[in-house]
C-alpha positions as MATLAB code, in Angstrom:
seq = 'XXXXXXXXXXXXXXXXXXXXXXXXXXXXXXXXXXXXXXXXXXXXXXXXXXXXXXXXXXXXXXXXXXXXXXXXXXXXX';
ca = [
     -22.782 -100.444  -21.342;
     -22.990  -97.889  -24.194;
     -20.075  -97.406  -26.121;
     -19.501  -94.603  -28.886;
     -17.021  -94.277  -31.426;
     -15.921  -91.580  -32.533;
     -14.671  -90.691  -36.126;
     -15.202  -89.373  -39.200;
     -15.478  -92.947  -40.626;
     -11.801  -92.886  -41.620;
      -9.176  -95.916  -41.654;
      -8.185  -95.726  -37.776;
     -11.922  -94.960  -36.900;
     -12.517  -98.496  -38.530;
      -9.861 -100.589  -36.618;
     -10.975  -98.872  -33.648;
     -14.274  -99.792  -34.093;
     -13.513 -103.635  -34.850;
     -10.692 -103.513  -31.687;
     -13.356 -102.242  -29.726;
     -15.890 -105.099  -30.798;
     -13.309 -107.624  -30.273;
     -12.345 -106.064  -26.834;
     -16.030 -106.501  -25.280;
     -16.607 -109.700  -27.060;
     -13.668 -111.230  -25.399;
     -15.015 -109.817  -22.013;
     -17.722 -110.684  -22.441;
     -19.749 -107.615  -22.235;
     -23.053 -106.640  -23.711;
     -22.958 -103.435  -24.708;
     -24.089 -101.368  -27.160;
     -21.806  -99.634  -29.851;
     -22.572  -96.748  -31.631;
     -20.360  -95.025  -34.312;
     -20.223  -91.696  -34.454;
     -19.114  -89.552  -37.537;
     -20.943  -85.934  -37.189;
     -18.306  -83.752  -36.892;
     -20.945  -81.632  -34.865;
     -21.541  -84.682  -32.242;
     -17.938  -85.310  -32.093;
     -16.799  -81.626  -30.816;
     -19.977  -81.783  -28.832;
     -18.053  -84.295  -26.872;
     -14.948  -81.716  -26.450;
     -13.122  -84.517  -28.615;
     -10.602  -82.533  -31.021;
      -8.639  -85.528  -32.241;
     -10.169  -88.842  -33.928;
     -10.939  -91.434  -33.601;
     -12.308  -92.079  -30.090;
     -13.932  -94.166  -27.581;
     -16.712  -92.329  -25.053;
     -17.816  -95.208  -22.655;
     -20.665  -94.298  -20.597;
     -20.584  -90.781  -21.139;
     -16.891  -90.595  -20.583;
     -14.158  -90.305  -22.646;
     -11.504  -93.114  -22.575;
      -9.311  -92.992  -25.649;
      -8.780  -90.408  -28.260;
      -6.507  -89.710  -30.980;
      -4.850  -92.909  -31.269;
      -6.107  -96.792  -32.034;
      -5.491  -98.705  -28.868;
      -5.056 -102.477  -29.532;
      -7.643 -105.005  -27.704;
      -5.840 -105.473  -24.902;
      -5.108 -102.103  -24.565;
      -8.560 -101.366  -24.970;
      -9.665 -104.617  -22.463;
      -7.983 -102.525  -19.667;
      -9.888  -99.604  -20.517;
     -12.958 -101.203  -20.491;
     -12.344 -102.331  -17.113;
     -10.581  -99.347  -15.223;
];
């Protein structure tokens, strides 16, 4: 799995980040994680509110920091 985050690096970006981590770490899935903090690559994604998680090539979470279980049942949709 390749996950991105994307954000301009800010406090939210962060804990997403680390939610995300913990979130595939406690399922248990290798994946990749990229962050993201081109403003350029970020609108390339048609994301206009940070942070944000693109899973895959698709867009799962934006403008808001979902907690790890919120996140956990993204991951698995």
């Amino acid at each position: 799995m390749n996950i991105k985050i994307l954000g301009t690096g800010c406090p939210n970006c962060q804990k997403l980040e680390q939610n995300t981590k913990q979130a595939l770490k406690e399922l248990n899935i290798d994946a990749r994680v990229e962050k993201i903090t081109d403003i350029q690559e970020i609108m390339s994604h048609g994301i206009m509110s940070t942070p944000a998680i693109v899973a895959d090539g698709e867009i799962i979470s934006y403008g808001l920091v979902p907690s790890v279980d919120e996140i956990k049942k993204l991951l698995t949709k």
